[in-house]
PDB file of C-alpha atoms in Angstrom:
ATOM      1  CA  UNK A 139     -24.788  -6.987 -11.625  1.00  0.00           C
ATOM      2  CA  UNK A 140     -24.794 -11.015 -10.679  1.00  0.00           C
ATOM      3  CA  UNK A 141     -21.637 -12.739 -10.011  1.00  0.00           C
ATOM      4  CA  UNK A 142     -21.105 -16.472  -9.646  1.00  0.00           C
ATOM      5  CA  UNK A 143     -20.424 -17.562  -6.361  1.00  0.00           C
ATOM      6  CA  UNK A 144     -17.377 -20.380  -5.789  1.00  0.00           C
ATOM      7  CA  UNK A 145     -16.485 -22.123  -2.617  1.00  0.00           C
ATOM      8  CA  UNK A 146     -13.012 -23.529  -2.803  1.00  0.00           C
ATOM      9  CA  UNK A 147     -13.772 -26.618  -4.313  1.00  0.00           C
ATOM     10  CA  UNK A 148     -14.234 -24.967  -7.154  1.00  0.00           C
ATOM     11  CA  UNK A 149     -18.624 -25.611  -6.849  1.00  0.00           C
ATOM     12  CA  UNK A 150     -21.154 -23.089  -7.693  1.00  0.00           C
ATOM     13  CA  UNK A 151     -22.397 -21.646  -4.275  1.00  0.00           C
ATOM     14  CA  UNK A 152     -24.975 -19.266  -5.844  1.00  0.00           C
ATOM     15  CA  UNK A 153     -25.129 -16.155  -7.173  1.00  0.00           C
ATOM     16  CA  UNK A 154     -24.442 -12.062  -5.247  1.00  0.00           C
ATOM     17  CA  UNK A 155     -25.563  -8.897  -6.466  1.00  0.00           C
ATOM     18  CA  UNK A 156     -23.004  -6.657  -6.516  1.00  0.00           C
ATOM     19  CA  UNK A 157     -23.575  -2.863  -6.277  1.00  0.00           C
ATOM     20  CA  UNK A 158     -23.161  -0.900  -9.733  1.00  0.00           C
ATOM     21  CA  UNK A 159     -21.930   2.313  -8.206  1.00  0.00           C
ATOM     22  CA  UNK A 160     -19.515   0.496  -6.722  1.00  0.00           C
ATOM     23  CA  UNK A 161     -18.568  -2.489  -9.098  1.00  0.00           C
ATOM     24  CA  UNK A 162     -19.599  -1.145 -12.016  1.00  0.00           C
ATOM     25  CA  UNK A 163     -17.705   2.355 -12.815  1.00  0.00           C
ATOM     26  CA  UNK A 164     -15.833   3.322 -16.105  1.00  0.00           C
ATOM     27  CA  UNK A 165     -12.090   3.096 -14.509  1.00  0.00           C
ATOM     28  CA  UNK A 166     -10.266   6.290 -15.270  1.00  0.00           C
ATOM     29  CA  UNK A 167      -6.239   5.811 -15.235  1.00  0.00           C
ATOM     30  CA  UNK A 168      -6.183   9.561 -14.341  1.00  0.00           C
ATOM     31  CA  UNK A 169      -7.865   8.614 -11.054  1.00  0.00           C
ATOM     32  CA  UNK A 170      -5.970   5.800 -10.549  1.00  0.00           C
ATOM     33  CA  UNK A 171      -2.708   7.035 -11.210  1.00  0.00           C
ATOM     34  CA  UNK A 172      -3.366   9.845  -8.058  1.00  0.00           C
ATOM     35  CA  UNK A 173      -4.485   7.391  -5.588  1.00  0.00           C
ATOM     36  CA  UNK A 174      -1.264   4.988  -6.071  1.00  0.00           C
ATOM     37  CA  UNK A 175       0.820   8.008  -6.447  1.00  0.00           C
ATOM     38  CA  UNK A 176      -0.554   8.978  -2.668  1.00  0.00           C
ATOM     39  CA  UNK A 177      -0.408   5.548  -1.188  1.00  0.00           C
ATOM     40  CA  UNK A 178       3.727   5.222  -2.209  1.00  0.00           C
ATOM     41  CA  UNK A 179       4.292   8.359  -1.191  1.00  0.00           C
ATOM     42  CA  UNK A 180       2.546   7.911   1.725  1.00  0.00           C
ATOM     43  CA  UNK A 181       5.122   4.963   2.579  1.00  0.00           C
ATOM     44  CA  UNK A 182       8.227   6.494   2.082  1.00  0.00           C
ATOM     45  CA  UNK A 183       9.843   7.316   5.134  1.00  0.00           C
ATOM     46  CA  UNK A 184      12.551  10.525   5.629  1.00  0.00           C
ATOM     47  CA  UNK A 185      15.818  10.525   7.015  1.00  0.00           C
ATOM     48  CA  UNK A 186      16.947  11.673  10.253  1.00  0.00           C
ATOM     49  CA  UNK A 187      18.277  15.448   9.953  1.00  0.00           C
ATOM     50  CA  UNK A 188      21.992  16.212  10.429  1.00  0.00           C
ATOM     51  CA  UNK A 189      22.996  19.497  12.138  1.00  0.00           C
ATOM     52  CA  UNK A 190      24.464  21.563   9.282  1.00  0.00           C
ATOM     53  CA  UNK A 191      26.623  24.799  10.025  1.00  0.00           C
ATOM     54  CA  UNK A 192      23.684  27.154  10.656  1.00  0.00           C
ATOM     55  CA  UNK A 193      22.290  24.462  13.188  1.00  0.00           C
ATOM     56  CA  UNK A 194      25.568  24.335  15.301  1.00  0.00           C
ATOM     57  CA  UNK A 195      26.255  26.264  18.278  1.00  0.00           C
ATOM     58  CA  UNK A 196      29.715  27.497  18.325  1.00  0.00           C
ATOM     59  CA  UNK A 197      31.568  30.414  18.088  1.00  0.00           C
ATOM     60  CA  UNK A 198      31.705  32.527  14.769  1.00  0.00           C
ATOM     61  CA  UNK A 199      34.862  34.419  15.683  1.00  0.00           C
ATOM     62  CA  UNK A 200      37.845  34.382  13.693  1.00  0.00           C
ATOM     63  CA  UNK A 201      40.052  32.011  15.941  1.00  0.00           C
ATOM     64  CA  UNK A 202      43.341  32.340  14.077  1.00  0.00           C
ATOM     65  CA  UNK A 203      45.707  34.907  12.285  1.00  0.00           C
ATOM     66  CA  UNK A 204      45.014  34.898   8.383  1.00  0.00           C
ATOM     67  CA  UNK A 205      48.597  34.272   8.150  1.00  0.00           C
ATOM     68  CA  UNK A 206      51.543  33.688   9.775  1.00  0.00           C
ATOM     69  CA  UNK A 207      49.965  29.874  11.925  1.00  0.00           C
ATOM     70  CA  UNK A 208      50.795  27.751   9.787  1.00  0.00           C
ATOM     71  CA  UNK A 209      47.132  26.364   9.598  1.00  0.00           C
ATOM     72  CA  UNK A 210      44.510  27.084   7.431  1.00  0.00           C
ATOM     73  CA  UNK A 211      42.792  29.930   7.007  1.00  0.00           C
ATOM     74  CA  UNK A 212      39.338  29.255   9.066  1.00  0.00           C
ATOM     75  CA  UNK A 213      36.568  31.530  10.033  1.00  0.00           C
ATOM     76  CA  UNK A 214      34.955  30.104  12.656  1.00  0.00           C
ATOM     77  CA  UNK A 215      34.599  26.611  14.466  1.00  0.00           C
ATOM     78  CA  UNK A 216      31.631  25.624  12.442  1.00  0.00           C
ATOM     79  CA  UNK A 217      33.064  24.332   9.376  1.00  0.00           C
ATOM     80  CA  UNK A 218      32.870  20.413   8.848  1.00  0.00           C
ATOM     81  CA  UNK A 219      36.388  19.647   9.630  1.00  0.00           C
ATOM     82  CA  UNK A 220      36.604  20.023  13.220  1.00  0.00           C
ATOM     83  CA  UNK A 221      34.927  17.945  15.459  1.00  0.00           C
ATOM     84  CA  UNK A 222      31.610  18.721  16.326  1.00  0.00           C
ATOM     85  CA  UNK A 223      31.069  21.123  13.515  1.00  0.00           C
ATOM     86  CA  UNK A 224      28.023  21.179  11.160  1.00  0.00           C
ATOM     87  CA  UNK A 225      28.109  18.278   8.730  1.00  0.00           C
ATOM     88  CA  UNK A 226      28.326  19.707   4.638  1.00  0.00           C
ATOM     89  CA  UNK A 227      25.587  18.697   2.680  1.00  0.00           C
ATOM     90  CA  UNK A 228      23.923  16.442   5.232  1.00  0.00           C
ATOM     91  CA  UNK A 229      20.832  14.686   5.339  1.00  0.00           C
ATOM     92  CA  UNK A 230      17.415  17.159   5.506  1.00  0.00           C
ATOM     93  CA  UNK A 231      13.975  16.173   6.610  1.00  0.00           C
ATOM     94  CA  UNK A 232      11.440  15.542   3.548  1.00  0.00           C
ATOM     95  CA  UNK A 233       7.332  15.651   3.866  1.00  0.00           C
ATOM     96  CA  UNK A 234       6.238  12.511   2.155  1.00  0.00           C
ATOM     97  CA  UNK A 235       2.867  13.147   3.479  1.00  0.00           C
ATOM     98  CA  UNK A 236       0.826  13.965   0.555  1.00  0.00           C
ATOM     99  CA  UNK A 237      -2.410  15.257   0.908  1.00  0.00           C
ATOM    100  CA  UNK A 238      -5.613  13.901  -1.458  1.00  0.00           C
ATOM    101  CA  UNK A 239      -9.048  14.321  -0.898  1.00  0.00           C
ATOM    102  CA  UNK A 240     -11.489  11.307   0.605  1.00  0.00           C
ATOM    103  CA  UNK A 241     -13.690  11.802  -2.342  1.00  0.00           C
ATOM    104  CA  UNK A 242     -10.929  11.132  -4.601  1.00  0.00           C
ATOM    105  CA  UNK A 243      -9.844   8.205  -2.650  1.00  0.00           C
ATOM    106  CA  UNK A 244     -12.953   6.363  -2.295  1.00  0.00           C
ATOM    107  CA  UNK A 245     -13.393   7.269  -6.071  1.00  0.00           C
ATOM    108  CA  UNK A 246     -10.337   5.297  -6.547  1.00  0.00           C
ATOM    109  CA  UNK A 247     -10.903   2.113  -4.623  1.00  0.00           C
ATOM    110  CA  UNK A 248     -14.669   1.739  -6.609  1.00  0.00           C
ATOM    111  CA  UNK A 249     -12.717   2.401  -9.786  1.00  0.00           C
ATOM    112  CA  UNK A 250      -9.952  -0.183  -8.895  1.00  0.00           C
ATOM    113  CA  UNK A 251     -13.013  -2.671  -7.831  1.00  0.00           C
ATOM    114  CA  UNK A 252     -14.667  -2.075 -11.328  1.00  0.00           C
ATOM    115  CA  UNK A 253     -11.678  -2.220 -13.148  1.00  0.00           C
ATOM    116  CA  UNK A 254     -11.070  -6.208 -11.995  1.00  0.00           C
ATOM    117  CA  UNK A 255     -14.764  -6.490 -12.740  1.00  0.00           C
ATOM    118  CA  UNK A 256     -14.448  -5.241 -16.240  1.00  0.00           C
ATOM    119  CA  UNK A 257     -11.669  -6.990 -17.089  1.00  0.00           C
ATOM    120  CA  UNK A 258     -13.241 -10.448 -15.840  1.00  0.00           C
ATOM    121  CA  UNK A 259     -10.809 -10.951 -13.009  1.00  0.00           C
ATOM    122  CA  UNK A 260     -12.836 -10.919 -10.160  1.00  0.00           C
ATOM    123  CA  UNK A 261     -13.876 -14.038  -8.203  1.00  0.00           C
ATOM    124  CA  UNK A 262     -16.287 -14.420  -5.374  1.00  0.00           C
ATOM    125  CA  UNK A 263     -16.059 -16.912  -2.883  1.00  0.00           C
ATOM    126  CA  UNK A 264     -18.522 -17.991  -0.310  1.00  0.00           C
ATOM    127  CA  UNK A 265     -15.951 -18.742   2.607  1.00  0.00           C
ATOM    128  CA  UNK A 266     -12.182 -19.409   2.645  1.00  0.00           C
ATOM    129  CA  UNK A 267     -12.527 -22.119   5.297  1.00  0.00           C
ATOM    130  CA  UNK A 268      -9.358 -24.743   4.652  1.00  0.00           C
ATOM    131  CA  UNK A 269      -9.281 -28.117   5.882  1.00  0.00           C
ATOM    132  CA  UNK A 270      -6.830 -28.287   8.790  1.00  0.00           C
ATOM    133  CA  UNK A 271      -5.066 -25.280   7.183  1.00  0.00           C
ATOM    134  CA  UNK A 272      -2.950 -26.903   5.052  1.00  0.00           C
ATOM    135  CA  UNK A 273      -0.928 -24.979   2.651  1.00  0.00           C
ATOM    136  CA  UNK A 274      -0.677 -28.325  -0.042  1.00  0.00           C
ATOM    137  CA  UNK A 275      -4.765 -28.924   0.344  1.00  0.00           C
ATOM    138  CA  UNK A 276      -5.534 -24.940  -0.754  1.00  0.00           C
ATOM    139  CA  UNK A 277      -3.249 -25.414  -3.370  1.00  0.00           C
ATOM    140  CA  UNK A 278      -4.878 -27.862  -4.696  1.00  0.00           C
ATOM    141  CA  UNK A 279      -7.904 -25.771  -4.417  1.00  0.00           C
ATOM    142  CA  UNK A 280      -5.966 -23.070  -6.615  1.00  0.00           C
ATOM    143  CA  UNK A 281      -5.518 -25.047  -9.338  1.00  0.00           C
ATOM    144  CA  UNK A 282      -9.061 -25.344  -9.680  1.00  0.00           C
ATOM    145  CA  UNK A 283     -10.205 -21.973  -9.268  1.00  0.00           C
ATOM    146  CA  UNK A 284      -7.797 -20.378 -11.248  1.00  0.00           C
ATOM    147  CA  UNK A 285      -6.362 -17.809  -9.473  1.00  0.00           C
ATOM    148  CA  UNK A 286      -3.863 -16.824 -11.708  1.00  0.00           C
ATOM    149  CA  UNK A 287      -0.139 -16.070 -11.087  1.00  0.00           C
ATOM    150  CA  UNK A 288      -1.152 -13.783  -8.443  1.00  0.00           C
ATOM    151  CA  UNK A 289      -3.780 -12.935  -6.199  1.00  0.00           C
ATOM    152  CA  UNK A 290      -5.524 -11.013  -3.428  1.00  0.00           C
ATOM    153  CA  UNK A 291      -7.669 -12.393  -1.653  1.00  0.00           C
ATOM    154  CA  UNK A 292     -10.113  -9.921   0.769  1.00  0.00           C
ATOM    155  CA  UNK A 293     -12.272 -11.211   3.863  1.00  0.00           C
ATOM    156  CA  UNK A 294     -14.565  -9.741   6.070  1.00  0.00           C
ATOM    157  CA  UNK A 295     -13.802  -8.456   9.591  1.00  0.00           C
ATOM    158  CA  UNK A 296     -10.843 -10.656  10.006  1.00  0.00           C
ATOM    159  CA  UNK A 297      -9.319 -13.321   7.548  1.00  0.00           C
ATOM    160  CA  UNK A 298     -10.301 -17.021   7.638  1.00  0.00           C
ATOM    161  CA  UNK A 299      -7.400 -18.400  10.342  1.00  0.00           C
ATOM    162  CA  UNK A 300      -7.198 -21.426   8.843  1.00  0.00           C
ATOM    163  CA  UNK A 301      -7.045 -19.954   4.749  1.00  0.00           C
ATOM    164  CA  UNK A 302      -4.240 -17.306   6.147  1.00  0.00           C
ATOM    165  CA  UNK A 303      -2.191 -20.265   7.971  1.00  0.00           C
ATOM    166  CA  UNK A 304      -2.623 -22.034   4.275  1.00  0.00           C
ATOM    167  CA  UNK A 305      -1.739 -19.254   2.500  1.00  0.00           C
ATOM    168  CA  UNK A 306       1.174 -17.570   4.350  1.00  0.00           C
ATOM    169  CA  UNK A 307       3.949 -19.727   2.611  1.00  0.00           C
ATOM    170  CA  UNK A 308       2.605 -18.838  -0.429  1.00  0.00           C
ATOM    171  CA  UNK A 309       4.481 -15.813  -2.028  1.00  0.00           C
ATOM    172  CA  UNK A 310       2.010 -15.507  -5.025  1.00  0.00           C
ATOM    173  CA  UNK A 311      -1.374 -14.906  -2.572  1.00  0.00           C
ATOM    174  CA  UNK A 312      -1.444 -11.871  -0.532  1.00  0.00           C
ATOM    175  CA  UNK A 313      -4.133 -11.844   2.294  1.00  0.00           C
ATOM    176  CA  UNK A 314      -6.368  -9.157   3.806  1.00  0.00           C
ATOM    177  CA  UNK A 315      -9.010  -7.903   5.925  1.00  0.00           C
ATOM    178  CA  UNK A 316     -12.045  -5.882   4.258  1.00  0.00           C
ATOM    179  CA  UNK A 317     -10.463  -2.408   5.772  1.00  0.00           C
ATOM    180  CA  UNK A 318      -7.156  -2.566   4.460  1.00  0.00           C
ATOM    181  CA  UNK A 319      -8.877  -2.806   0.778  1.00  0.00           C
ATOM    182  CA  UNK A 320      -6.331  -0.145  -1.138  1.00  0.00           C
ATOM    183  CA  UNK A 321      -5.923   0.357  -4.657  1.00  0.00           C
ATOM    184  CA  UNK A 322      -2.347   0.000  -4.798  1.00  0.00           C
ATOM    185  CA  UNK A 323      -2.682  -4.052  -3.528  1.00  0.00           C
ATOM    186  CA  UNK A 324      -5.833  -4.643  -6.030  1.00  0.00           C
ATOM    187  CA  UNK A 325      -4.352  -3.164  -8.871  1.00  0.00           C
ATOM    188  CA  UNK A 326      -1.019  -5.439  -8.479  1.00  0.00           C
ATOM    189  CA  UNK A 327      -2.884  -8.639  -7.968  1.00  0.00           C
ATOM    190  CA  UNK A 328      -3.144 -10.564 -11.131  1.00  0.00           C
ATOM    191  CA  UNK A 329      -6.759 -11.741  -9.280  1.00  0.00           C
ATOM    192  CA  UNK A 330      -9.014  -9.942  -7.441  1.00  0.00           C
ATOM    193  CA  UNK A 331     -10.775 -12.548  -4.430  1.00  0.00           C
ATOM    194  CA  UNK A 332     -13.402 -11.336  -2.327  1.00  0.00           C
ATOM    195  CA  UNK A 333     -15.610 -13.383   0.003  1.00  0.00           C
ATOM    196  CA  UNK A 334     -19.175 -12.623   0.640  1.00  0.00           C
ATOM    197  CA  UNK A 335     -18.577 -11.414   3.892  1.00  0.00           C
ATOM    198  CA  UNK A 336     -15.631  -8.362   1.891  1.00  0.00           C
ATOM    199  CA  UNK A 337     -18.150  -7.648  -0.744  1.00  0.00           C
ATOM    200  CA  UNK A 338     -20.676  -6.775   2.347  1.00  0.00           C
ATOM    201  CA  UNK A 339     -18.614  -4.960   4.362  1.00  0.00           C
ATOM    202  CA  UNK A 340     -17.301  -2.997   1.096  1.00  0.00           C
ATOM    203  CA  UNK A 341     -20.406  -1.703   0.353  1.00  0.00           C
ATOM    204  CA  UNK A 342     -21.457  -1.359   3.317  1.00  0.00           C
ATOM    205  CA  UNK A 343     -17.727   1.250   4.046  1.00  0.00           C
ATOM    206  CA  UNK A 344     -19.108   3.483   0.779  1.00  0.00           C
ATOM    207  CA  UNK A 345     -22.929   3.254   1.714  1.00  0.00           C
ATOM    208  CA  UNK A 346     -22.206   4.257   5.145  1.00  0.00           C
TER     209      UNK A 346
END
C-alpha cells in the first residue's frame, strides 16, 4: 500500500510503499492482548526474599520448661519474636519472566503496525530534523500535522538529536529508536509516527 509522505512543515514529500505483510494484517485482539500481557509482566520486578523460619539457622530444641518460667511456652529459637528469628509471612521471590514465542511476538508488532494503519492513524514523515531544536518551533509543527493528543514517534538507527531535544519537554510525544518498536508503546499512542528511515529498518527486522 502507498502512504503520503509529510516533512514537518506539514508539505507533501512523496509517497512510500509500505509492505502488506507487514502493514497490512487483520489485527486480532487475541494476539494483541498476549504480547502486552508479556511485555508488563516482563517489567514487573520481585521483591527481595526474607528468611522465614525454615530458612533460619538456629536451634530447634525446646529451650524452656512448658511450665513453671514464667515465659511463654516456645519451641525453639526460630519463631518471629526473638531476634534474629525467621520473619512470619515475609516477602517470597516471584518469576515475572513470562515466556512467549518470537513468532507470536513479531506477529504482534505487524498486527499493532496494521492496526494504526487501519484505523488511519499512521503518519509518515520524511525526516524529523528541527530547526535549532526548539521545543516552541516543533510545536508549531504539531499543530499542523495533527498529531493528536498523543504520539509516538519512531526513527531509524538513532533519533533525530535535534527532534528529541524538541520533544523531550513534551509529555504528550514519546520518542524512539526503530529497535525498541513494542506493541505495548504503539498501541498507547493516540498517533503512530514513523520516518522513512523506521519504516526501512522495520521491514527490513521482519524480512531479515
Amino acid at each position: 500500500m502507498k502512504v503520503q509522505v509529510q516533512t514537518l512543515d506539514a508539505q507533501g514529500k512523496g509517497e512510500i510503499d509500505l509492505n502488506d505483510e507487514i502493514f497490512g494484517l487483520e489485527p486480532r485482539a487475541d494476539i494483541l492482548h498476549r504480547v502486552v500481557t508479556w511485555q508488563l509482566e516482563k517489567r514487573r520486578g520481585t521483591a527481595r526474599a526474607a528468611r522465614e523460619r525454615s530458612d533460619v539457622a538456629r536451634t530447634g530444641k525446646k529451650f524452656g520448661r512448658q511450665k513453671g518460667g514464667g515465659t511463654a511456652r516456645h519451641g525453639d529459637r526460630r519463631a518471629p519474636v526473638f531476634i534474629g528469628g525467621g520473619k512470619a509471612h515475609g516477602p517470597r521471590v516471584r518469576d515475572f519472566n513470562p515466556s512467549l514465542n518470537k513468532k507470536v511476538r513479531a506477529l504482534g508488532l505487524k498486527m499493532a503496525l496494521s492496526s494504526k494503519v487501519k484505523a488511519g492513524q499512521l503518519i509518515v514523515m520524511d525526516s524529523l530534523t528541527v530547526d535549532g531544536g526548539k521545543t516552541r518551533a516543533l510545536m508549531g509543527n504539531l499543530a499542523k500535522l495533527g498529531f493528536g493528543k498523543t504520539a509516538l514517534v519512531i526513527d531509524g538507527d538513532q533519533v533525530d538529536t535535534s527532534f528529541a531535544l524538541a520533544a523531550r519537554n513534551l509529555h504528550t510525544i514519546d520518542v524512539l529508536p526503530a529497535i525498541g518498536a513494542n506493541v505495548y508503546d504503539i498501541l498507547r499512542a493516540e498517533t503512530l509516527v514513523l520516518t522513512r528511515a523506521a519504516v526501512e529498518k522495520l521491514e527490513a527486522r521482519f524480512n531479515g
